[in-house]
Short mmCIF file of C-alpha atoms and ligand atoms in Angstrom, two decimals:
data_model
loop_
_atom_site.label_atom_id
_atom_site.label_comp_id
_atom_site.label_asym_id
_atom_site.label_seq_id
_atom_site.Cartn_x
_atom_site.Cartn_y
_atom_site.Cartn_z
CA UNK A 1 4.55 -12.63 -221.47
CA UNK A 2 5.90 -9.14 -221.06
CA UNK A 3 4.24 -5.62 -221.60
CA UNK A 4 5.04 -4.50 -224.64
CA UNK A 5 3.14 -0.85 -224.53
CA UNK A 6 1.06 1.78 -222.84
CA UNK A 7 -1.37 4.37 -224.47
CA UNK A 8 -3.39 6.99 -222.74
CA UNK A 9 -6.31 8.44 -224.09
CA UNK A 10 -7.42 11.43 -222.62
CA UNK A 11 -11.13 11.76 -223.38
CA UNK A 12 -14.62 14.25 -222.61
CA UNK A 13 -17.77 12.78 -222.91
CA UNK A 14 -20.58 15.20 -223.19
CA UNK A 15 -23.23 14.00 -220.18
CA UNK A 16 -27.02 13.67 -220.57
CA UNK A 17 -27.44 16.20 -218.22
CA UNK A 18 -25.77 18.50 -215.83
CA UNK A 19 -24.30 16.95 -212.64
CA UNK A 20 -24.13 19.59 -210.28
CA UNK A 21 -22.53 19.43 -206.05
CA UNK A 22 -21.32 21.86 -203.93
CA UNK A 23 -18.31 21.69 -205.37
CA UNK A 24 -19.56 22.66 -209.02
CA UNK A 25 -21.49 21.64 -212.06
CA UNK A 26 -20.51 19.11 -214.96
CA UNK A 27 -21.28 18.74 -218.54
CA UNK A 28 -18.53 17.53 -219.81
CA UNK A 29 -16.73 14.73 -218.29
CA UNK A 30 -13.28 14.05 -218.76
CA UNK A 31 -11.56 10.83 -218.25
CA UNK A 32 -7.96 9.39 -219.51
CA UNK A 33 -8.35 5.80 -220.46
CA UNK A 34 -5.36 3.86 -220.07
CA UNK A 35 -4.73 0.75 -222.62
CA UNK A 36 -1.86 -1.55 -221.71
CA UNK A 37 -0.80 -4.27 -224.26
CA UNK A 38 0.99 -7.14 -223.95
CA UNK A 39 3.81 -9.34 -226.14
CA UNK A 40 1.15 -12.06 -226.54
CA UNK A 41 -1.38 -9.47 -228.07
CA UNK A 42 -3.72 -9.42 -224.86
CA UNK A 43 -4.54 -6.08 -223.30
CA UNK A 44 -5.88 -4.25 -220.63
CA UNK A 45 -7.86 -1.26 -219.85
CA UNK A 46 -7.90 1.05 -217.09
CA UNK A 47 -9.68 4.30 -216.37
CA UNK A 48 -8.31 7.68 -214.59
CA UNK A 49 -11.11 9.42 -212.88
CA UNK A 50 -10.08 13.06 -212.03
CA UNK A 51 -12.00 15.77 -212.42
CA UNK A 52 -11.66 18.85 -215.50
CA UNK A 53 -10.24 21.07 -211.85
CA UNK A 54 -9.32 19.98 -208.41
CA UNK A 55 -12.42 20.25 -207.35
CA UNK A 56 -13.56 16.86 -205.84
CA UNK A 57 -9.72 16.14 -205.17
CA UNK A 58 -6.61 17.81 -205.67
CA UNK A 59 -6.13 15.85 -209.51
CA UNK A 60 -7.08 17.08 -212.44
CA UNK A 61 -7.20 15.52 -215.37
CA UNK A 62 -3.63 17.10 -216.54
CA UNK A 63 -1.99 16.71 -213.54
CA UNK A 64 -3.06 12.96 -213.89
CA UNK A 65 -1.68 13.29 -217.81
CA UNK A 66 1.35 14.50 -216.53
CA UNK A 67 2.18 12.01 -213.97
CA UNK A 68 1.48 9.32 -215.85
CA UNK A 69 3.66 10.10 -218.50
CA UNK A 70 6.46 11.36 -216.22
CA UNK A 71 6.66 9.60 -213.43
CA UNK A 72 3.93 5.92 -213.55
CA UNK A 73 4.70 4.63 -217.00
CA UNK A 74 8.39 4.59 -216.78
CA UNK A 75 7.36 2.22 -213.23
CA UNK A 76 5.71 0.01 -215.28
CA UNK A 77 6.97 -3.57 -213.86
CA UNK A 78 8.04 -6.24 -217.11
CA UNK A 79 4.76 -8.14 -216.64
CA UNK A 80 1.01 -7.61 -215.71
CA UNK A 81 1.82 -7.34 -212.41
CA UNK A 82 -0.56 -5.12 -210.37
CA UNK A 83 1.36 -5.08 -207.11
CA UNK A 84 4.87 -5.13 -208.13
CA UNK A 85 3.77 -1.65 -209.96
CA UNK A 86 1.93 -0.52 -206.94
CA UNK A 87 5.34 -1.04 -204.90
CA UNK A 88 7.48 0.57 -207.58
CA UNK A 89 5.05 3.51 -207.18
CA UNK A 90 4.72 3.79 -203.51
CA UNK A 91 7.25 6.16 -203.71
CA UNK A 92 5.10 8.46 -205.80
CA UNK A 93 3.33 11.06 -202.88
CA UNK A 94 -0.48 10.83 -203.81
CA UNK A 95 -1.90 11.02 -207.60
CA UNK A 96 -3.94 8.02 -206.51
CA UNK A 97 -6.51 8.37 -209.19
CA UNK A 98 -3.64 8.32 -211.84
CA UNK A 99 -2.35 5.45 -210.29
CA UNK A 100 -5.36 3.36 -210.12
CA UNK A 101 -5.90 3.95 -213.97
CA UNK A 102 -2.71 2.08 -214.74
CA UNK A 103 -3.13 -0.52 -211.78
CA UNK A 104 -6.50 -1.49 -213.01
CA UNK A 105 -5.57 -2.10 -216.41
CA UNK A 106 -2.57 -4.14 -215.13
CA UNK A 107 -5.57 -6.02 -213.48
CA UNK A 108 -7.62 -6.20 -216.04
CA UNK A 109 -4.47 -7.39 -218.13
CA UNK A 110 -3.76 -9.99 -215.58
CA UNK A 111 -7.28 -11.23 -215.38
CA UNK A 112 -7.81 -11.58 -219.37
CA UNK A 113 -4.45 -13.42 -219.45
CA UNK A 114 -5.29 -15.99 -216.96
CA UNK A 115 -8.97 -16.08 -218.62
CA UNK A 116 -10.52 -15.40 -215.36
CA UNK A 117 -13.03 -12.73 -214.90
CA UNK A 118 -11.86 -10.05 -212.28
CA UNK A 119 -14.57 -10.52 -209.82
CA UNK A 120 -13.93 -13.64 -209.43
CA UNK A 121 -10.06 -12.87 -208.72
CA UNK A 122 -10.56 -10.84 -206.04
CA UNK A 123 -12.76 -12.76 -204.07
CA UNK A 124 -15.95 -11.40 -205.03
CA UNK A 125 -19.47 -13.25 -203.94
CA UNK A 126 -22.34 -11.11 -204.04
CA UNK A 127 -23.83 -10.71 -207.97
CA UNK A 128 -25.79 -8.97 -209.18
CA UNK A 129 -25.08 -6.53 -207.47
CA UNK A 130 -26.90 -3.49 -206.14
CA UNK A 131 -26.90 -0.25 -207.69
CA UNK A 132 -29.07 3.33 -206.99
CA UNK A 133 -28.64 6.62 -208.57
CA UNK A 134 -27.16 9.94 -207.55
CA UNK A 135 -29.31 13.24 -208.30
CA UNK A 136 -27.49 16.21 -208.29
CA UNK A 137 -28.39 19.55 -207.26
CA UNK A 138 -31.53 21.12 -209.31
CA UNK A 139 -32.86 24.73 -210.01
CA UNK A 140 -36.20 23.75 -208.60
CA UNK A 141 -37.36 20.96 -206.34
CA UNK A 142 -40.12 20.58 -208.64
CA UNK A 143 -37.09 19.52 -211.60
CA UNK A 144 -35.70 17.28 -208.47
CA UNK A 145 -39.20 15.66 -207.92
CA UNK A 146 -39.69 15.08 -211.57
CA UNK A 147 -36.02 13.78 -211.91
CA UNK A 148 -36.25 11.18 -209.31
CA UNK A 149 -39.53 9.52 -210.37
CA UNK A 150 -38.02 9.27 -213.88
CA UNK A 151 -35.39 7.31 -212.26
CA UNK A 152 -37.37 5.51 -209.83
CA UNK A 153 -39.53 4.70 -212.81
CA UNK A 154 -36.73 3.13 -214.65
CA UNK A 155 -36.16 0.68 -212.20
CA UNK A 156 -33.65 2.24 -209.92
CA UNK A 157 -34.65 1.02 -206.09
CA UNK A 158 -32.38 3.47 -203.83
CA UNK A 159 -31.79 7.28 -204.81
CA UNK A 160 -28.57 9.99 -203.11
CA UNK A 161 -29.48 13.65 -203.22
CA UNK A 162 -26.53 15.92 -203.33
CA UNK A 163 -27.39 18.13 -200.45
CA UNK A 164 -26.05 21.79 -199.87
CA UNK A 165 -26.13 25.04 -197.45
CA UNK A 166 -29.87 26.47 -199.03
CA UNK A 167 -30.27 22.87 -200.32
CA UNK A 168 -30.61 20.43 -197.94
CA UNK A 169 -33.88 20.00 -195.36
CA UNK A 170 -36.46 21.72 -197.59
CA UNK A 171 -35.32 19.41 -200.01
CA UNK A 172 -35.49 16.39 -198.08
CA UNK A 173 -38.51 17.22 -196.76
CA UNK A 174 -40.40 17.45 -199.82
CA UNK A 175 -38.64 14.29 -201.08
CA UNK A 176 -39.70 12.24 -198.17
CA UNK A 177 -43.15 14.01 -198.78
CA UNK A 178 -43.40 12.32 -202.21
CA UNK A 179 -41.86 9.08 -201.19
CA UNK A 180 -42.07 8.02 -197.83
CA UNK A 181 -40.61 4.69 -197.98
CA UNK A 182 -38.15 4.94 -200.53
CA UNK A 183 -34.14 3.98 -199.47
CA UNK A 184 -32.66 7.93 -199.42
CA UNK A 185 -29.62 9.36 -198.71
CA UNK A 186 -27.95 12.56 -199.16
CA UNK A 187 -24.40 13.60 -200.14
CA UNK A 188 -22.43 17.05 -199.10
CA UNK A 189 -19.58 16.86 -200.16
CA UNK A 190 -17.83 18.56 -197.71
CA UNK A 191 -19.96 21.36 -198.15
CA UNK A 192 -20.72 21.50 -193.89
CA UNK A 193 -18.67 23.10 -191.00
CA UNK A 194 -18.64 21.13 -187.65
CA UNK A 195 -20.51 24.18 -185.94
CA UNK A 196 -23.94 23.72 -188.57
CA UNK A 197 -24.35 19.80 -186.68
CA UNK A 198 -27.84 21.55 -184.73
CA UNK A 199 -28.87 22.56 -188.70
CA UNK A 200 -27.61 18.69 -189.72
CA UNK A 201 -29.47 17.06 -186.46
CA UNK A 202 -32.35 18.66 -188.43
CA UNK A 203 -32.16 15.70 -191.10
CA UNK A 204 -32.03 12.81 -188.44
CA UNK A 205 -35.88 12.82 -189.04
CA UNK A 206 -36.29 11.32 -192.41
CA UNK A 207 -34.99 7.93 -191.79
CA UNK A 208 -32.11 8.62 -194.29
CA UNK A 209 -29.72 5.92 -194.94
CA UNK A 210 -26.82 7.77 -194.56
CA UNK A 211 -24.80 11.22 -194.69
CA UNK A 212 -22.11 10.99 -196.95
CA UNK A 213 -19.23 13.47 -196.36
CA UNK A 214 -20.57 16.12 -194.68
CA UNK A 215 -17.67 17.81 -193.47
CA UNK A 216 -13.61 19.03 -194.63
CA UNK A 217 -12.54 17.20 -197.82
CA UNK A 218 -9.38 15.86 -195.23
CA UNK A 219 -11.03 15.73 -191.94
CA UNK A 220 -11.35 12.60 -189.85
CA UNK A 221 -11.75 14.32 -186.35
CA UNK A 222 -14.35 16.44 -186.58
CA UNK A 223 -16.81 13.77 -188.36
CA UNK A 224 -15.73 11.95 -185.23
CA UNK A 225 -17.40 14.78 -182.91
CA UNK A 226 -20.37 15.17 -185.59
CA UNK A 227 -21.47 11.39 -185.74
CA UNK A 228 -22.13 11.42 -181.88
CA UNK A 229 -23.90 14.12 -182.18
CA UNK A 230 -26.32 12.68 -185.42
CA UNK A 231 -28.77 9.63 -185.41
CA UNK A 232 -28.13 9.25 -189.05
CA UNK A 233 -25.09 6.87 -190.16
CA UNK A 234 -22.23 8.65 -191.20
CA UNK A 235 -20.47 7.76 -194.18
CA UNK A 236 -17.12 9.35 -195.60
CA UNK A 237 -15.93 9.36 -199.27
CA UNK A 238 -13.16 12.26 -199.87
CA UNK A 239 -11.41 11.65 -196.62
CA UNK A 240 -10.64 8.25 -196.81
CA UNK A 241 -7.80 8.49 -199.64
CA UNK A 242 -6.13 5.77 -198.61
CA UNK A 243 -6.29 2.31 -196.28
CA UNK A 244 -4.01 4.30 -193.74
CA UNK A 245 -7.48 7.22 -193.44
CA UNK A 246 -9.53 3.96 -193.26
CA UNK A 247 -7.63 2.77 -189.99
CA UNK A 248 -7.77 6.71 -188.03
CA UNK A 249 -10.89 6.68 -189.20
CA UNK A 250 -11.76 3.43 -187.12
CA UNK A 251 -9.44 4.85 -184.25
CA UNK A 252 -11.30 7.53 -183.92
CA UNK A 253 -14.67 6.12 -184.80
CA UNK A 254 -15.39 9.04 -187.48
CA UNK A 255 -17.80 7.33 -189.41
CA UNK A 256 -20.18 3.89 -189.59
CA UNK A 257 -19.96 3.41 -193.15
CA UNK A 258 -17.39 4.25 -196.06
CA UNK A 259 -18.18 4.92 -199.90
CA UNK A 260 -15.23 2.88 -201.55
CA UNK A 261 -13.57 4.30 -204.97
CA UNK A 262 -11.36 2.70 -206.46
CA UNK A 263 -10.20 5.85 -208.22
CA UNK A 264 -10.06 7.89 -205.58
CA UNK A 265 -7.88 5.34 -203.01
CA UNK A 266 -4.97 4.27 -205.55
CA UNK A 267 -6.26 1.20 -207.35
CA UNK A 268 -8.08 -2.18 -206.26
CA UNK A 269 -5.11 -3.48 -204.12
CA UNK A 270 -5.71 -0.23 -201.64
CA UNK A 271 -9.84 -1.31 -201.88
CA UNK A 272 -9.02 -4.32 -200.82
CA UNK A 273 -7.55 -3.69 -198.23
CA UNK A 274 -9.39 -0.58 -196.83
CA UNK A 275 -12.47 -3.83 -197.14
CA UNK A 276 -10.11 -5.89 -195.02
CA UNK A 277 -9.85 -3.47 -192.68
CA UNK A 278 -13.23 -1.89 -192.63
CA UNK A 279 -15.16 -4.79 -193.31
CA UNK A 280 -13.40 -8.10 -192.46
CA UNK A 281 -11.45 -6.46 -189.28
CA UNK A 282 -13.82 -3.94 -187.82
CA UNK A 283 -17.52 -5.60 -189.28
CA UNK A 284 -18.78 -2.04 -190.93
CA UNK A 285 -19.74 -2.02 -194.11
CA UNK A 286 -19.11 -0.59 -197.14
CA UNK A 287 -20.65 0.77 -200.69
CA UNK A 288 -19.29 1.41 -203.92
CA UNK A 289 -19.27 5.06 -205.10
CA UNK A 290 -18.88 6.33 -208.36
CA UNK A 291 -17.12 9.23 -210.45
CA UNK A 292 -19.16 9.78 -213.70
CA UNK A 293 -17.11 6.72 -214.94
CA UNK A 294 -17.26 5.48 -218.50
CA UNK A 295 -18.53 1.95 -218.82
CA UNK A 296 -14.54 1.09 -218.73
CA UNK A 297 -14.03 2.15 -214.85
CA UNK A 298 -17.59 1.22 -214.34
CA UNK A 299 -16.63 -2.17 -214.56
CA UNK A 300 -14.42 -2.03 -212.08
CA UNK A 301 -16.97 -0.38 -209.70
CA UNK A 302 -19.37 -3.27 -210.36
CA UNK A 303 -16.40 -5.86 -209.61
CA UNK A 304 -15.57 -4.28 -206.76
CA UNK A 305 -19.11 -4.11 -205.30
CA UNK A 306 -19.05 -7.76 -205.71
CA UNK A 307 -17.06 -8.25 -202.32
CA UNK A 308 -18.87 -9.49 -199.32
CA UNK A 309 -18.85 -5.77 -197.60
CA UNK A 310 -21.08 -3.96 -199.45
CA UNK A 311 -23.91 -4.07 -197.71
CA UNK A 312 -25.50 -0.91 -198.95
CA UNK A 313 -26.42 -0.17 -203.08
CA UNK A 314 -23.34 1.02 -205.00
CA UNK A 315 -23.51 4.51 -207.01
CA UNK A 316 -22.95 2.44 -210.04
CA UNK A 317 -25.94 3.54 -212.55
CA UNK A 318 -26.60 2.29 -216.21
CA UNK A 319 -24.65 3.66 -218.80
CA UNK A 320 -27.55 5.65 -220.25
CA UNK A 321 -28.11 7.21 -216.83
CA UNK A 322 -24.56 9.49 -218.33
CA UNK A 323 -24.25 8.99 -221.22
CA UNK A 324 -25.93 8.86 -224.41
CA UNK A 325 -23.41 6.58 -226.12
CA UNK A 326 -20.83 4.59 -223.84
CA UNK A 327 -17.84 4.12 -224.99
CA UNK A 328 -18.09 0.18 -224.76
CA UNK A 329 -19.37 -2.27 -227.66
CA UNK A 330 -22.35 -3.37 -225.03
CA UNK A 331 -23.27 -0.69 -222.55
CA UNK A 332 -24.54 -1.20 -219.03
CA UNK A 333 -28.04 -1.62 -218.32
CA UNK A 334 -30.59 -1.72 -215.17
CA UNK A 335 -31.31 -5.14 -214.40
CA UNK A 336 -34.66 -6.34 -212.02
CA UNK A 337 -33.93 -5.79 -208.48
CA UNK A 338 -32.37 -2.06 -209.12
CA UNK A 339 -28.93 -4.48 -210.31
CA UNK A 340 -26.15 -4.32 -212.60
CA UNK A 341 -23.86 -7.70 -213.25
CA UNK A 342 -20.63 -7.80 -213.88
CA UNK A 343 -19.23 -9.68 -217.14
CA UNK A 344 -18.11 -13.46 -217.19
CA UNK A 345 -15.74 -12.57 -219.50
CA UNK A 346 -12.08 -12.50 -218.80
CA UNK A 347 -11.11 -9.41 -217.37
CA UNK A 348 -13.56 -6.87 -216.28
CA UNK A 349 -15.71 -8.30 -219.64
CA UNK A 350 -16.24 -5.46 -221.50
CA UNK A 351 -14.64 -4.40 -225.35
CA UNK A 352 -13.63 -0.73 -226.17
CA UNK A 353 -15.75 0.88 -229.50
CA UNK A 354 -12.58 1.88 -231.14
CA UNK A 355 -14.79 4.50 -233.51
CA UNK A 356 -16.44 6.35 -229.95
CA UNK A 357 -13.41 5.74 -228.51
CA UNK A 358 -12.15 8.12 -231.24
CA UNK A 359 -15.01 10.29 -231.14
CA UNK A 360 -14.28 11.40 -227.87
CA UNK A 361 -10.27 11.31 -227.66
CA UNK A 362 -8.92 15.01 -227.86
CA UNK A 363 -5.33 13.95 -227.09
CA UNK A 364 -3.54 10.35 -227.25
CA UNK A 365 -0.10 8.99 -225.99
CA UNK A 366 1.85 6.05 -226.67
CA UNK A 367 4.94 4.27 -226.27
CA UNK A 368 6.71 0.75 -226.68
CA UNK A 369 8.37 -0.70 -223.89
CA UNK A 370 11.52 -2.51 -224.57
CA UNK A 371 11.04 -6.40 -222.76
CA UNK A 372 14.75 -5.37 -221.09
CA UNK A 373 13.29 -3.33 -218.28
O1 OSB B 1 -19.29 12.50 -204.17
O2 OSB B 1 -19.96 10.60 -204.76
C1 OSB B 1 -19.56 11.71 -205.07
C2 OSB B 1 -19.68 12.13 -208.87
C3 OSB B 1 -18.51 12.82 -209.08
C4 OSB B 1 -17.74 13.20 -208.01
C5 OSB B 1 -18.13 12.84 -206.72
C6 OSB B 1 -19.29 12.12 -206.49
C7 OSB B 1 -20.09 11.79 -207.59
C8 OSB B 1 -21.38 11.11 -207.48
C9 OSB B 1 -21.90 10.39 -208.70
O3 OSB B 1 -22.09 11.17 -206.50
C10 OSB B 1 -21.88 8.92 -208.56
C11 OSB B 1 -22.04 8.26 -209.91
O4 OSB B 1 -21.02 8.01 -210.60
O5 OSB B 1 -23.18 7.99 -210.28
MG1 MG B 2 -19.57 11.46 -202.33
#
């Protein structure tokens, strides 16, 4: 059972609404979906998560189109083989979200030709698993307020404001006004200097769940200083790229809690072992984060947040929470209990609608692989 090709589709799905951070607004999302196929006619599907600019990271969606086509694809090991390609393309410096679009679908690939679901392959145990939402930055709080008991209303038990310099503990406050009780948490992404922590101490009154990323997009030592300085847990997402920032981190005790992407660290064999080390080694736990994913990488968001770590809900929402058509024959939905499951199905479970699929592609790639390599 060899590979016998590799197509990218590099596609922009229009969202439902505006997802706006610190770091900018978004309306259209791209996303290159990568389809590998196999001689016995199975495939597998992964999904590249960068951004339209380098905005959340340093990849965009065409330096991720570039690399793959340059430099991953021709790395490609003979069979669906997720770690021999991760060691042919160790010596590839960084690109981890193109990476993890072709080692997923070598997972997936993997998974559907051994007929067991991917969950189940990497030693998942807790399902269904669960989710919350993340609201993005509004032009009113009264928008905000009205935004969050839509969602709340929809069945969505734990909500993550995107928090900013002029939005941030107005904000909060008024949220916590509203809803006392609800599980909140706010996200900066990176939008803080160490030198605002008195301003940040100023949120350690509303019994937030966490502070995700308040600080440098690369820093691990002045989240360190900040987190003895805050009551609320500290969580990082942009600076843990890969399981090497997840052992510093622990070294020098930067943060309680990390938001796991599988995009953003290089693939599921680099989440599983920044859980190893986070989780199983050093007993913190974990979450799943999200990107804006189609319901193809959200798949592997809910596999992932299958593993015993994740202790906290997972920014995996219901495809109709993005998008007003997924790209997938059955999209995701809210189940009771503010949870999402994943698939039985072989693989990560879910089918590609060939006729969105096309809908949305502006450019496509493709090659054979010759079963020589
Ligand atoms: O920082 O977690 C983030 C979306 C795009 C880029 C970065 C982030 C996010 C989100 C959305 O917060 C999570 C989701 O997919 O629902
Ligand atoms: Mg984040």
């Amino acid at each position: 059972m060899t590979i016998s090709g590799v197509e990218l589709y590099e596609v922009w799905m229009p969202l439902k609404s505006e997802f706006r951070t610190s770091f900018g607004a978004t309306r259209l999302r791209p996303a290159i979906l990568v389809r590998i196929l196999d001689s016995s006619g199975e495939e597998g599907w992964g999904e590249v998560v960068a951004g339209e600019g380098p905005w959340y990271s340093c990849e965009t969606v065409y330096t991720a189109w570039e690399v793959l086509r340059r430099e991953l694809i021709p790395l490609l090991p003979p069979e669906a083989d997720p770690k021999a390609f991760i060691e042919r393309a160790s010596r590839v410096r960084g690109h981890n979200m193109a990476k993890a679009g072709v080692e997923m679908a070598l997972w997936d690939l993997k998974a559907r030709l051994e007929r067991r679901p991917l969950y189940e392959m990497i030693g998942g145990e807790r399902r269904p698993v669960k989710v919350g939402v993340s609201v993005g930055v509004k032009d009113s709080v009264e928008e905000l307020l009205k935004t969050i008991s839509y969602y709340l209303e929809k069945g969505y038990g734990r909500i993550k404001l995107k928090i900013m310099p002029g939005w941030d503990l107005e904000v909060v406050e008024r949220v916590r006004r509203e809803y006392p009780d609800i599980p909140l948490q706010v996200d900066a992404n990176a939008a803080y200097r160490l030198s605002d922590w008195p301003h940040l101490k100023g949120l350690d009154k509303y019994g937030l769940l966490m502070l995700e990323q308040p600080l440098h997009y690369d820093d691990l030592v002045d989240h360190a200083s900040l987190k003895r300085l805050l009551n609320t847990p500290l969580c990082l997402d942009e600076s843990v790229k890969t399981p090497l920032h997840a052992r510093w981190a622990l070294q020098l005790d930067s943060a309680d809690i990390v938001n796991l992407k599988p995009g953003r660290v290089g693939g599921i064999i680099a989440g599983l072992e920044i859980h190893r080390i986070w989780y199983e080694e050093a007993h913190r736990p974990l979450w799943i984060g999200g990107m804006l994913e189609t319901g193809v990488g959200r798949a592997f968001l809910v596999t992932l947040a299958t593993l015993p770590g994740v202790r906290f809900p997972s920014d995996i929402s219901a495809s109709d929470r993005y998008y007003e058509e997924d790209i997938i024959t059955e999209p995701w939905t809210l189940e009771k209990g503010s949870t999402l499951s994943p698939r039985k199905a072989p693989g990560i479970g879910v089918e590609v609608d060939w006729s969105r699929l096309e809908k949305y592609t502006r450019r496509r790639w493709g090659k054979r692989l010759e079963a020589s390599r």
